[in-house]
Amino acid sequence: ETGVTQTPRHLVMGMTNKKSLKCEQHLGHNAMYWYKQSAKKPLELMFVYNFKEQTENNSVPSRFSPECPNSSHLFLHLHTLQPEDSALYLCASSQDRAGPVDTQYFGPGTRLTVL
Amino acid sequence: DAKTTQPTSMDCAEGRAANLPCNHSTISGNEYVYWYRQIHSQGPQYIIHGLKNNETNEMASLIITEDRKSSTLILPHATLRDTAVYYCIVRVDRGGNTDKLIFGTGTRLQVFP
């Protein structure tokens, strides 16, 4: 399998549930990202990891908890979400954020619906 | 951070060239112009990027004006599968952990038969 994969592709959860989104990249990249795309809104950067270390948290509520156990895997743990958190959650990876040219490659996304 | 301005939507006939404009009048000398596209309900797809010179790859061509205040993405022979939202992004390059892609609302390109 190549590129950036995300599972599950669709997820429906209640506000009291705990679930996790998984992202895996097969590109040998060192940086990974979580984005949120709500209906009819631009993509919003949520978190950035570089060499497994979190380098950016874009004021994301604590009900979203990222985890990056290694450079190939990224998780987004969800708990006590709100209906307004329903969105497309996208994962991306890039070679190395320290470089001047850093192309990001995106996964297909997880469509999350919070009831 | 440099901001981009794109038309909200455009139409293009299949087989014709699609020319998507982008204004980035406040771009700095070390900022790159990136283009991505997003087909409905999929993740964004990288298309091309450039700094000063025109660029071409298997997907598209990027024409950057000499003053770098605007650019045009050209899809030479648009197909129905090119229908998507196209994002022009100026990459804020601070050479460290604070650089990032900032997506705007993009141009919705509709290719019709």
mmCIF file of C-alpha atoms in Angstrom:
data_model
loop_
_atom_site.group_PDB
_atom_site.id
_atom_site.type_symbol
_atom_site.label_atom_id
_atom_site.label_comp_id
_atom_site.label_asym_id
_atom_site.label_seq_id
_atom_site.Cartn_x
_atom_site.Cartn_y
_atom_site.Cartn_z
ATOM 1 C CA GLU A 1 0.000 0.000 0.000
ATOM 2 C CA THR A 2 1.328 3.439 -0.878
ATOM 3 C CA GLY A 3 0.699 7.042 0.085
ATOM 4 C CA VAL A 4 -1.287 8.174 3.098
ATOM 5 C CA THR A 5 -4.103 5.992 4.400
ATOM 6 C CA GLN A 6 -6.761 6.798 6.964
ATOM 7 C CA THR A 7 -9.149 4.572 8.888
ATOM 8 C CA PRO A 8 -12.003 4.483 9.319
ATOM 9 C CA ARG A 9 -13.289 6.350 6.285
ATOM 10 C CA HIS A 10 -16.609 7.032 7.976
ATOM 11 C CA LEU A 11 -17.433 7.226 11.674
ATOM 12 C CA VAL A 12 -20.641 7.961 13.530
ATOM 13 C CA MET A 13 -20.366 8.453 17.273
ATOM 14 C CA GLY A 14 -22.356 9.736 20.175
ATOM 15 C CA MET A 15 -21.246 12.584 22.360
ATOM 16 C CA THR A 16 -20.245 10.249 25.187
ATOM 17 C CA ASN A 17 -18.253 7.818 23.043
ATOM 18 C CA LYS A 18 -14.500 7.510 22.782
ATOM 19 C CA LYS A 19 -13.062 6.724 19.387
ATOM 20 C CA SER A 20 -9.773 7.054 17.549
ATOM 21 C CA LEU A 21 -8.836 7.996 14.013
ATOM 22 C CA LYS A 22 -5.771 6.409 12.510
ATOM 23 C CA CYS A 23 -3.420 7.689 9.852
ATOM 24 C CA GLU A 24 -0.507 5.838 8.305
ATOM 25 C CA GLN A 25 1.967 7.095 5.740
ATOM 26 C CA HIS A 26 4.113 4.878 3.536
ATOM 27 C CA LEU A 27 6.227 7.675 2.082
ATOM 28 C CA GLY A 28 9.111 7.724 4.539
ATOM 29 C CA HIS A 29 8.164 11.213 5.673
ATOM 30 C CA ASN A 30 9.085 12.791 8.983
ATOM 31 C CA ALA A 31 6.229 15.234 9.520
ATOM 32 C CA MET A 32 2.534 14.481 9.952
ATOM 33 C CA TYR A 33 -0.511 16.740 10.265
ATOM 34 C CA TRP A 34 -4.156 16.680 11.288
ATOM 35 C CA TYR A 35 -6.582 19.032 9.548
ATOM 36 C CA LYS A 36 -10.294 19.613 10.058
ATOM 37 C CA GLN A 37 -12.627 20.560 7.231
ATOM 38 C CA SER A 38 -16.121 21.581 8.272
ATOM 39 C CA ALA A 39 -18.883 21.996 5.723
ATOM 40 C CA LYS A 40 -18.228 24.920 3.387
ATOM 41 C CA LYS A 41 -15.198 26.088 5.369
ATOM 42 C CA PRO A 42 -11.505 26.076 4.529
ATOM 43 C CA LEU A 43 -9.229 23.399 5.899
ATOM 44 C CA GLU A 44 -8.054 24.206 9.412
ATOM 45 C CA LEU A 45 -4.727 22.953 10.663
ATOM 46 C CA MET A 46 -5.102 21.222 14.033
ATOM 47 C CA PHE A 47 -1.809 19.562 14.958
ATOM 48 C CA VAL A 48 1.664 19.103 13.547
ATOM 49 C CA TYR A 49 4.225 16.460 14.438
ATOM 50 C CA ASN A 50 7.810 16.514 13.299
ATOM 51 C CA PHE A 51 10.001 13.496 14.056
ATOM 52 C CA LYS A 52 7.304 12.269 16.494
ATOM 53 C CA GLU A 53 7.332 15.513 18.481
ATOM 54 C CA GLN A 54 4.313 17.788 18.506
ATOM 55 C CA THR A 55 5.376 21.149 17.110
ATOM 56 C CA GLU A 56 2.035 22.831 16.715
ATOM 57 C CA ASN A 57 -1.348 22.800 18.433
ATOM 58 C CA ASN A 58 -3.611 25.289 16.745
ATOM 59 C CA SER A 59 -5.753 26.034 19.828
ATOM 60 C CA VAL A 60 -7.582 22.740 19.500
ATOM 61 C CA PRO A 61 -9.976 21.764 22.343
ATOM 62 C CA SER A 62 -8.695 19.066 24.669
ATOM 63 C CA ARG A 63 -11.444 16.663 23.585
ATOM 64 C CA PHE A 64 -9.145 16.051 20.605
ATOM 65 C CA SER A 65 -5.962 14.282 21.658
ATOM 66 C CA PRO A 66 -3.270 13.431 19.097
ATOM 67 C CA GLU A 67 -0.694 10.694 19.399
ATOM 68 C CA CYS A 68 2.311 10.006 17.205
ATOM 69 C CA PRO A 69 4.089 6.799 18.260
ATOM 70 C CA ASN A 70 6.455 6.874 15.277
ATOM 71 C CA SER A 71 6.995 8.850 12.080
ATOM 72 C CA SER A 72 4.675 6.579 10.101
ATOM 73 C CA HIS A 73 1.614 6.604 12.353
ATOM 74 C CA LEU A 74 -0.610 9.327 13.696
ATOM 75 C CA PHE A 75 -3.737 8.986 15.790
ATOM 76 C CA LEU A 76 -6.452 11.384 16.816
ATOM 77 C CA HIS A 77 -8.248 10.282 19.972
ATOM 78 C CA LEU A 78 -11.748 11.653 20.356
ATOM 79 C CA HIS A 79 -13.832 11.903 23.508
ATOM 80 C CA THR A 80 -16.872 13.860 24.604
ATOM 81 C CA LEU A 81 -17.283 15.452 21.192
ATOM 82 C CA GLN A 82 -19.975 17.923 20.220
ATOM 83 C CA PRO A 83 -22.211 17.850 17.134
ATOM 84 C CA GLU A 84 -20.293 20.845 15.751
ATOM 85 C CA ASP A 85 -17.195 18.634 15.635
ATOM 86 C CA SER A 86 -18.772 16.756 12.750
ATOM 87 C CA ALA A 87 -16.424 17.264 9.816
ATOM 88 C CA LEU A 88 -13.950 15.674 7.443
ATOM 89 C CA TYR A 89 -10.702 14.993 9.299
ATOM 90 C CA LEU A 90 -7.687 14.869 7.058
ATOM 91 C CA CYS A 91 -4.218 13.580 7.716
ATOM 92 C CA ALA A 92 -1.190 14.685 5.740
ATOM 93 C CA SER A 93 2.524 14.009 5.734
ATOM 94 C CA SER A 94 5.607 15.746 4.388
ATOM 95 C CA GLN A 95 9.287 15.027 4.186
ATOM 96 C CA ASP A 96 10.696 17.495 6.674
ATOM 97 C CA ARG A 97 9.167 20.725 7.890
ATOM 98 C CA ALA A 98 12.535 22.364 8.329
ATOM 99 C CA GLY A 99 13.200 22.476 4.595
ATOM 100 C CA PRO A 100 12.305 25.434 2.354
ATOM 101 C CA VAL A 101 10.058 23.347 0.124
ATOM 102 C CA ASP A 102 7.797 20.971 1.946
ATOM 103 C CA THR A 103 5.010 19.412 -0.094
ATOM 104 C CA GLN A 104 2.232 17.835 1.930
ATOM 105 C CA TYR A 105 0.469 14.680 0.799
ATOM 106 C CA PHE A 106 -3.025 14.062 2.094
ATOM 107 C CA GLY A 107 -4.989 10.993 2.980
ATOM 108 C CA PRO A 108 -8.594 10.470 1.877
ATOM 109 C CA GLY A 109 -10.001 11.665 5.203
ATOM 110 C CA THR A 110 -12.396 10.342 7.824
ATOM 111 C CA ARG A 111 -15.941 11.662 7.626
ATOM 112 C CA LEU A 112 -17.005 12.060 11.251
ATOM 113 C CA THR A 113 -20.581 12.556 12.375
ATOM 114 C CA VAL A 114 -21.291 13.300 16.037
ATOM 115 C CA LEU A 115 -24.866 12.662 17.130
ATOM 116 C CA ASP B 1 1.443 36.240 6.031
ATOM 117 C CA ALA B 2 0.799 36.669 2.344
ATOM 118 C CA LYS B 3 -2.864 36.259 1.420
ATOM 119 C CA THR B 4 -4.264 34.926 -1.848
ATOM 120 C CA THR B 5 -7.355 35.953 -3.785
ATOM 121 C CA GLN B 6 -9.056 33.584 -6.212
ATOM 122 C CA PRO B 7 -12.340 33.688 -8.108
ATOM 123 C CA THR B 8 -15.044 31.712 -6.369
ATOM 124 C CA SER B 9 -15.905 29.600 -9.376
ATOM 125 C CA MET B 10 -15.061 28.996 -13.025
ATOM 126 C CA ASP B 11 -16.357 26.854 -15.860
ATOM 127 C CA CYS B 12 -14.350 25.175 -18.586
ATOM 128 C CA ALA B 13 -15.320 23.028 -21.565
ATOM 129 C CA GLU B 14 -13.842 19.557 -21.686
ATOM 130 C CA GLY B 15 -10.712 19.437 -23.823
ATOM 131 C CA ARG B 16 -10.034 23.144 -23.493
ATOM 132 C CA ALA B 17 -7.379 24.750 -21.352
ATOM 133 C CA ALA B 18 -8.437 25.821 -17.881
ATOM 134 C CA ASN B 19 -6.661 28.942 -16.644
ATOM 135 C CA LEU B 20 -7.078 29.569 -12.939
ATOM 136 C CA PRO B 21 -5.817 32.939 -11.676
ATOM 137 C CA CYS B 22 -4.526 33.815 -8.239
ATOM 138 C CA ASN B 23 -3.492 37.153 -6.777
ATOM 139 C CA HIS B 24 -0.880 37.292 -4.036
ATOM 140 C CA SER B 25 0.201 40.910 -4.078
ATOM 141 C CA THR B 26 1.838 40.837 -0.627
ATOM 142 C CA ILE B 27 4.044 37.827 -1.330
ATOM 143 C CA SER B 28 7.570 37.962 0.100
ATOM 144 C CA GLY B 29 10.754 37.046 -1.678
ATOM 145 C CA ASN B 30 11.152 33.680 0.041
ATOM 146 C CA GLU B 31 7.551 32.530 -0.234
ATOM 147 C CA TYR B 32 6.543 29.815 -2.683
ATOM 148 C CA VAL B 33 3.254 29.574 -4.544
ATOM 149 C CA TYR B 34 1.605 26.185 -4.147
ATOM 150 C CA TRP B 35 -1.433 24.757 -5.885
ATOM 151 C CA TYR B 36 -3.565 21.950 -4.534
ATOM 152 C CA ARG B 37 -6.931 20.657 -5.603
ATOM 153 C CA GLN B 38 -9.670 18.824 -3.767
ATOM 154 C CA ILE B 39 -12.119 16.621 -5.532
ATOM 155 C CA HIS B 40 -15.403 16.340 -3.693
ATOM 156 C CA SER B 41 -15.064 14.650 -0.271
ATOM 157 C CA GLN B 42 -11.473 13.573 -0.895
ATOM 158 C CA GLY B 43 -8.199 14.805 0.545
ATOM 159 C CA PRO B 44 -6.404 17.662 -1.204
ATOM 160 C CA GLN B 45 -3.986 16.655 -3.938
ATOM 161 C CA TYR B 46 -0.722 18.457 -4.592
ATOM 162 C CA ILE B 47 -0.460 19.829 -8.122
ATOM 163 C CA ILE B 48 2.559 22.077 -8.500
ATOM 164 C CA HIS B 49 4.595 24.797 -6.811
ATOM 165 C CA GLY B 50 7.008 27.540 -7.849
ATOM 166 C CA LEU B 51 9.071 30.439 -6.583
ATOM 167 C CA LYS B 52 9.939 32.711 -9.509
ATOM 168 C CA ASN B 53 10.201 30.698 -12.696
ATOM 169 C CA ASN B 54 7.365 29.098 -14.602
ATOM 170 C CA GLU B 55 6.961 25.418 -13.813
ATOM 171 C CA THR B 56 5.438 22.489 -15.658
ATOM 172 C CA ASN B 57 4.754 18.905 -14.676
ATOM 173 C CA GLU B 58 2.543 16.095 -15.883
ATOM 174 C CA MET B 59 -0.537 17.646 -14.326
ATOM 175 C CA ALA B 60 -0.297 21.372 -15.007
ATOM 176 C CA SER B 61 1.741 24.472 -15.710
ATOM 177 C CA LEU B 62 2.296 27.350 -13.334
ATOM 178 C CA ILE B 63 2.901 30.811 -14.689
ATOM 179 C CA ILE B 64 4.176 33.382 -12.178
ATOM 180 C CA THR B 65 4.334 37.038 -13.172
ATOM 181 C CA GLU B 66 7.657 38.784 -13.055
ATOM 182 C CA ASP B 67 6.688 40.845 -10.020
ATOM 183 C CA ARG B 68 5.362 37.638 -8.396
ATOM 184 C CA LYS B 69 2.131 39.350 -7.409
ATOM 185 C CA SER B 70 -0.033 36.912 -9.302
ATOM 186 C CA SER B 71 0.064 33.503 -10.895
ATOM 187 C CA THR B 72 -1.995 31.281 -13.166
ATOM 188 C CA LEU B 73 -2.462 27.545 -13.007
ATOM 189 C CA ILE B 74 -3.034 26.036 -16.434
ATOM 190 C CA LEU B 75 -4.630 22.646 -17.026
ATOM 191 C CA PRO B 76 -3.848 22.267 -20.747
ATOM 192 C CA HIS B 77 -6.661 19.860 -21.666
ATOM 193 C CA ALA B 78 -9.304 19.799 -18.972
ATOM 194 C CA THR B 79 -11.288 16.616 -18.425
ATOM 195 C CA LEU B 80 -14.406 15.946 -16.387
ATOM 196 C CA ARG B 81 -12.181 14.445 -13.686
ATOM 197 C CA ASP B 82 -10.535 17.843 -13.225
ATOM 198 C CA THR B 83 -13.737 19.184 -11.669
ATOM 199 C CA ALA B 84 -12.612 20.169 -8.186
ATOM 200 C CA VAL B 85 -11.829 23.041 -5.851
ATOM 201 C CA TYR B 86 -8.407 24.494 -6.638
ATOM 202 C CA TYR B 87 -6.435 26.172 -3.882
ATOM 203 C CA CYS B 88 -3.667 28.683 -4.442
ATOM 204 C CA ILE B 89 -1.510 28.893 -1.335
ATOM 205 C CA VAL B 90 1.471 31.013 -0.497
ATOM 206 C CA ARG B 91 3.668 28.996 1.752
ATOM 207 C CA VAL B 92 4.854 30.948 4.710
ATOM 208 C CA ASP B 93 8.425 29.753 4.953
ATOM 209 C CA ARG B 94 10.065 30.683 8.202
ATOM 210 C CA GLY B 95 12.510 27.808 7.948
ATOM 211 C CA GLY B 96 11.320 26.252 11.144
ATOM 212 C CA ASN B 97 8.382 24.842 12.985
ATOM 213 C CA THR B 98 6.031 27.741 12.363
ATOM 214 C CA ASP B 99 5.721 27.361 8.609
ATOM 215 C CA LYS B 100 2.465 25.924 7.329
ATOM 216 C CA LEU B 101 -0.015 25.792 4.491
ATOM 217 C CA ILE B 102 -3.014 28.062 4.951
ATOM 218 C CA PHE B 103 -5.954 27.040 2.793
ATOM 219 C CA GLY B 104 -8.476 29.616 1.644
ATOM 220 C CA THR B 105 -11.800 28.944 -0.038
ATOM 221 C CA GLY B 106 -10.291 28.262 -3.461
ATOM 222 C CA THR B 107 -11.824 28.260 -6.949
ATOM 223 C CA ARG B 108 -14.475 25.719 -7.765
ATOM 224 C CA LEU B 109 -13.721 24.573 -11.322
ATOM 225 C CA GLN B 110 -16.558 22.886 -13.163
ATOM 226 C CA VAL B 111 -15.567 21.109 -16.365
ATOM 227 C CA PHE B 112 -18.551 20.451 -18.618
ATOM 228 C CA PRO B 113 -18.908 18.101 -21.591
#
